[in-house]
Short mmCIF file of C-alpha atoms in Angstrom, two decimals:
data_model
loop_
_atom_site.label_atom_id
_atom_site.label_comp_id
_atom_site.label_asym_id
_atom_site.label_seq_id
_atom_site.Cartn_x
_atom_site.Cartn_y
_atom_site.Cartn_z
CA ASP A 1 -9.39 10.29 23.19
CA ALA A 2 -12.16 12.69 22.28
CA PRO A 3 -11.86 14.15 18.77
CA ALA A 4 -11.43 17.60 20.27
CA ALA A 5 -8.17 16.40 21.80
CA ARG A 6 -6.82 15.67 18.32
CA PRO A 7 -6.82 19.06 16.60
CA GLY A 8 -7.06 19.22 12.85
CA PHE A 9 -8.69 15.83 12.28
CA CYS A 10 -12.42 15.39 11.86
CA ALA A 11 -14.17 13.06 14.31
CA ARG A 12 -14.41 10.26 11.73
CA CYS A 13 -10.69 10.29 10.90
CA ALA A 14 -9.66 10.76 14.53
CA ALA A 15 -11.60 7.64 15.44
CA ARG A 16 -9.73 5.60 12.80
CA ILE A 17 -6.20 6.71 13.66
CA PRO A 18 -4.23 4.36 15.95
CA TRP A 19 -3.00 6.99 18.40
CA HIS A 20 0.20 6.17 20.20
CA PRO A 21 -0.45 4.18 23.40
CA THR A 22 0.82 4.89 26.89
CA ALA A 23 2.15 1.33 27.02
CA SER A 24 5.26 1.95 24.96
CA CYS A 25 9.00 2.16 25.37
CA PRO A 26 9.87 5.69 26.59
CA THR A 27 13.20 5.54 24.77
CA CYS A 28 12.17 4.48 21.25
CA ALA A 29 8.34 4.78 21.46
CA ARG A 30 7.92 1.18 20.32
CA PRO A 31 4.47 -0.04 21.47
CA THR A 32 4.96 -2.80 24.01
CA GLY A 33 1.44 -3.75 25.04
CA ARG A 34 2.66 -4.07 28.60
CA ARG A 35 1.75 -1.77 31.44
CA GLU A 36 5.38 -1.31 32.51
CA GLY A 37 6.24 -0.08 29.03
CA ALA A 38 5.35 3.46 30.05
CA THR A 39 8.34 3.74 32.39
CA ARG A 40 10.79 0.99 31.40
CA SER A 41 12.82 0.74 28.20
CA CYS A 42 12.06 -2.18 25.93
CA GLY A 43 14.44 -5.11 25.52
CA ARG A 44 15.75 -3.79 22.21
CA CYS A 45 16.79 -0.48 23.78
CA LEU A 46 18.37 -2.25 26.74
CA TRP A 47 20.36 -4.40 24.31
CA ARG A 48 21.29 -1.60 21.90
CA ALA A 49 20.69 1.77 23.53
CA PRO A 50 19.85 4.53 21.02
CA ALA A 51 21.45 7.94 21.41
CA GLN A 52 18.21 9.84 22.05
CA ALA A 53 17.04 9.97 25.66
CA SER A 54 13.37 9.57 24.73
CA THR A 55 10.98 9.44 21.81
CA THR A 56 7.50 10.91 21.55
CA ALA A 57 5.17 9.71 18.81
CA CYS A 58 1.76 10.97 17.79
CA ALA A 59 0.41 7.70 16.40
CA VAL A 60 1.30 4.13 15.49
CA LEU A 61 1.88 3.26 11.84
CA HIS A 62 0.41 -0.12 10.87
CA PHE A 63 1.44 -1.09 7.35
CA ASP A 64 -1.47 -3.50 6.94
CA GLU A 65 -4.11 -0.81 7.50
CA ALA A 66 -4.64 0.74 4.08
CA GLU A 67 -7.33 3.13 5.31
CA ASP A 68 -5.26 4.70 8.09
CA PRO A 69 -5.87 8.48 7.74
CA LEU A 70 -2.54 9.34 9.36
CA ARG A 71 -0.49 7.22 6.94
CA HIS A 72 -2.47 8.70 4.07
CA SER A 73 -1.80 12.22 5.38
CA ILE A 74 1.96 11.63 5.63
CA HIS A 75 1.97 10.17 2.11
CA GLU A 76 0.10 13.18 0.70
CA LEU A 77 2.45 15.60 2.44
CA LYS A 78 5.70 13.94 1.36
CA TYR A 79 4.90 12.74 -2.11
CA ARG A 80 2.11 15.02 -3.36
CA GLY A 81 3.18 18.28 -1.78
CA GLU A 82 0.01 18.86 0.24
CA LEU A 83 1.83 21.25 2.56
CA GLY A 84 -1.26 22.22 4.57
CA ILE A 85 -1.19 18.75 6.10
CA ALA A 86 1.98 19.72 7.98
CA ARG A 87 -0.04 22.11 10.12
CA VAL A 88 -2.53 19.38 11.03
CA LEU A 89 0.19 16.84 11.85
CA GLY A 90 2.23 19.44 13.72
CA ARG A 91 -0.71 20.39 15.92
CA ALA A 92 -1.46 16.75 16.69
CA LEU A 93 2.20 16.17 17.47
CA ALA A 94 2.18 19.18 19.79
CA VAL A 95 -0.62 17.55 21.77
CA ALA A 96 1.43 14.36 22.12
CA ALA A 97 4.52 16.33 23.19
CA HIS A 98 2.52 18.31 25.76
CA ARG A 99 1.05 15.15 27.25
CA ARG A 100 4.52 13.65 27.47
CA GLY A 101 5.76 16.75 29.27
CA LEU A 102 8.44 17.31 26.66
CA ALA A 103 10.67 20.30 27.35
CA ALA A 104 13.18 21.59 24.82
CA ASP A 105 15.41 24.60 24.26
CA VAL A 106 15.72 24.06 20.51
CA VAL A 107 13.65 22.21 17.90
CA ALA A 108 15.71 20.67 15.07
CA PRO A 109 14.39 18.79 12.03
CA VAL A 110 16.01 15.71 10.52
CA PRO A 111 17.64 17.17 7.38
CA LEU A 112 17.39 16.09 3.76
CA HIS A 113 20.43 15.94 1.53
CA LEU A 114 20.64 19.08 -0.61
CA ASP A 115 20.01 17.15 -3.84
CA ARG A 116 16.81 15.64 -2.47
CA LEU A 117 15.71 18.95 -0.99
CA ARG A 118 16.10 20.61 -4.37
CA TRP A 119 14.07 17.88 -6.03
CA ARG A 120 11.25 17.84 -3.49
CA GLY A 121 11.23 21.55 -2.77
CA PHE A 122 10.68 21.23 0.97
CA ASN A 123 11.71 19.24 4.03
CA GLN A 124 8.61 17.72 5.64
CA ALA A 125 10.43 17.39 8.99
CA LEU A 126 11.12 21.14 9.01
CA LEU A 127 7.46 21.90 8.27
CA LEU A 128 6.42 19.69 11.20
CA ALA A 129 9.02 21.33 13.44
CA ARG A 130 7.69 24.79 12.66
CA HIS A 131 4.13 23.76 13.52
CA LEU A 132 5.11 21.77 16.59
CA GLY A 133 5.28 24.88 18.71
CA LEU A 134 6.51 23.93 22.17
CA GLY A 135 5.78 27.46 23.32
CA LYS A 136 8.27 29.88 21.84
CA THR A 137 11.01 27.32 21.34
CA PRO A 138 13.23 28.36 18.41
CA VAL A 139 13.54 26.09 15.38
CA ALA A 140 17.14 25.52 14.29
CA ALA A 141 16.43 24.71 10.65
CA ARG A 142 20.10 24.34 9.73
CA ALA A 143 21.55 22.93 12.92
CA LEU A 144 21.99 19.53 11.27
CA VAL A 145 23.06 18.79 7.70
CA ARG A 146 23.15 15.53 5.77
CA THR A 147 26.70 15.24 4.49
CA ARG A 148 26.11 12.67 1.77
CA PRO A 149 23.26 11.13 -0.17
CA THR A 150 21.91 7.95 1.41
CA ARG A 151 19.93 5.10 -0.07
CA PRO A 152 16.18 5.21 0.57
CA GLN A 153 15.67 3.65 4.00
CA VAL A 154 12.43 2.10 2.74
CA GLU A 155 14.47 -0.38 0.70
CA LEU A 156 16.63 -1.62 3.58
CA ASP A 157 16.42 -3.89 6.61
CA GLY A 158 17.35 -2.79 10.12
CA THR A 159 21.08 -3.56 9.95
CA ALA A 160 21.45 -1.97 6.52
CA ARG A 161 19.52 1.10 7.67
CA ARG A 162 21.96 1.74 10.50
CA ALA A 163 24.92 1.37 8.14
CA ASN A 164 23.23 3.57 5.54
CA VAL A 165 22.95 6.61 7.82
CA ALA A 166 26.02 6.07 10.02
CA GLY A 167 28.13 9.21 9.83
CA ALA A 168 25.74 10.82 7.36
CA PHE A 169 24.93 13.81 9.61
CA ARG A 170 26.93 16.61 11.16
CA VAL A 171 26.15 19.73 13.14
CA ALA A 172 26.63 22.90 11.10
CA ASP A 173 26.02 25.35 13.94
CA ALA A 174 27.38 23.95 17.21
CA ALA A 175 26.78 27.20 19.08
CA SER A 176 23.02 26.91 18.53
CA ILE A 177 22.79 23.53 20.27
CA ALA A 178 25.64 23.57 22.82
CA GLY A 179 24.42 22.30 26.20
CA LYS A 180 20.78 22.53 25.12
CA ARG A 181 17.83 20.15 25.15
CA ILE A 182 17.02 19.31 21.54
CA ALA A 183 13.65 18.12 20.21
CA LEU A 184 14.60 16.23 17.03
CA VAL A 185 11.63 16.09 14.64
CA ASP A 186 10.89 13.61 11.84
CA ASP A 187 7.76 12.32 10.14
CA VAL A 188 8.08 8.53 10.46
CA MET A 189 10.25 6.37 12.70
CA THR A 190 10.55 2.73 11.65
CA THR A 191 13.70 1.14 13.11
CA GLY A 192 14.94 4.41 14.61
CA ALA A 193 18.24 4.36 12.69
CA THR A 194 17.91 7.93 11.37
CA VAL A 195 16.88 9.46 14.71
CA ASP A 196 19.74 7.60 16.39
CA ALA A 197 22.33 8.81 13.85
CA CYS A 198 21.14 12.42 14.11
CA SER A 199 21.10 12.24 17.90
CA ARG A 200 24.68 10.96 17.99
CA ALA A 201 25.82 13.84 15.79
CA LEU A 202 24.07 16.36 18.04
CA LEU A 203 25.51 14.89 21.24
CA ARG A 204 29.03 14.74 19.79
CA ALA A 205 28.73 18.45 18.95
CA GLY A 206 27.81 19.31 22.53
CA ALA A 207 24.01 19.06 22.82
CA GLY A 208 22.92 18.42 26.39
CA ARG A 209 20.08 16.01 25.61
CA VAL A 210 18.15 14.84 22.55
CA ALA A 211 14.51 13.74 22.44
CA GLY A 212 13.02 12.30 19.27
CA VAL A 213 9.60 13.64 18.22
CA VAL A 214 7.87 11.84 15.34
CA ALA A 215 4.44 11.94 13.78
CA ALA A 216 4.25 8.15 13.44
CA ARG A 217 6.10 5.21 14.96
CA ALA A 218 5.99 1.85 13.20
CA GLY A 219 4.03 -0.65 15.22
CA ARG A 220 6.55 -3.40 14.46
CA ASP A 221 10.32 -3.40 14.05
CA TRP A 222 12.30 -5.36 11.52
CA GLY A 223 12.49 -8.94 12.76
CA ASP A 224 9.24 -8.86 14.70
CA PRO A 225 6.83 -11.71 13.94
CA GLY A 226 4.47 -10.84 11.10
CA TRP A 227 6.57 -7.97 9.76
CA GLY A 228 6.70 -9.36 6.19
CA ALA A 229 9.60 -7.10 5.26
CA ALA A 230 9.32 -6.50 1.52
CA SER A 231 5.54 -6.36 1.22
CA ASP A 232 5.11 -4.19 4.32
CA MET A 233 7.80 -1.71 3.36
CA ARG A 234 6.35 -1.26 -0.14
CA ARG A 235 3.37 0.36 1.55
CA LEU A 236 5.59 3.32 2.41
CA ARG A 237 6.70 3.87 -1.18
CA PRO A 238 5.48 6.90 -3.14
CA PRO A 239 3.54 6.58 -6.41
CA ALA A 240 5.32 4.95 -9.33
CA SER A 241 5.54 8.32 -11.06
CA THR A 242 7.74 9.70 -8.29
CA SER A 243 11.45 9.98 -9.01
CA PRO A 244 13.54 7.27 -7.30
CA SER A 245 15.67 10.03 -5.76
CA ALA A 246 12.66 11.11 -3.70
CA LEU A 247 12.05 7.70 -2.16
CA GLY A 248 12.50 7.66 1.58
CA GLU A 249 14.97 9.89 3.41
#
């Protein structure tokens, strides 16, 4: 796409970002490389259907590309508090959502546990949600809460990730989401365990439909050839000086 279609990024960075392809699973946004991927769910979603009806991603996260400007931007936002980056990522995500034709009645961020929120000082998913726009769609900042601390997802494999976040979310304000189409916002989606757990909580509380909206979708899932679990996941870790309690979400 032309740089002008990617607001907030200079032409040089826009040219280096692996923007999310059309050939992807519409349910989990996993790049498929196949033409039919734009309309048909991937084999993983057919085997284990996630709770969200669809997922929109702005770009693909490749762990072996150290110079990826998008991955660098997410890292600077989450771990160095460069809050202005949220506006840039939110605007780019709004373009992706518009192209996907995403319609929502409420935008809800994936929540942090209160202890982690106090330590970090902000929830990056909420910042993205506020800049996402979607017209005048209200942002339900406290619709979802994380009921217990969870281990950093970055340390876990796919099965452990699902167990880690199972039952970790609940809806605090059911009236705000009852019967409504929810755009659930997060920064990075790797295996999809967190988006799935949040979506299940929203649907149990009466939401009509949930669509995941993420800034970056991992280009490979756990178990894919060439994933290289431990070494690849270390690329998502914050600097060594960062408190362990701030690792992952």
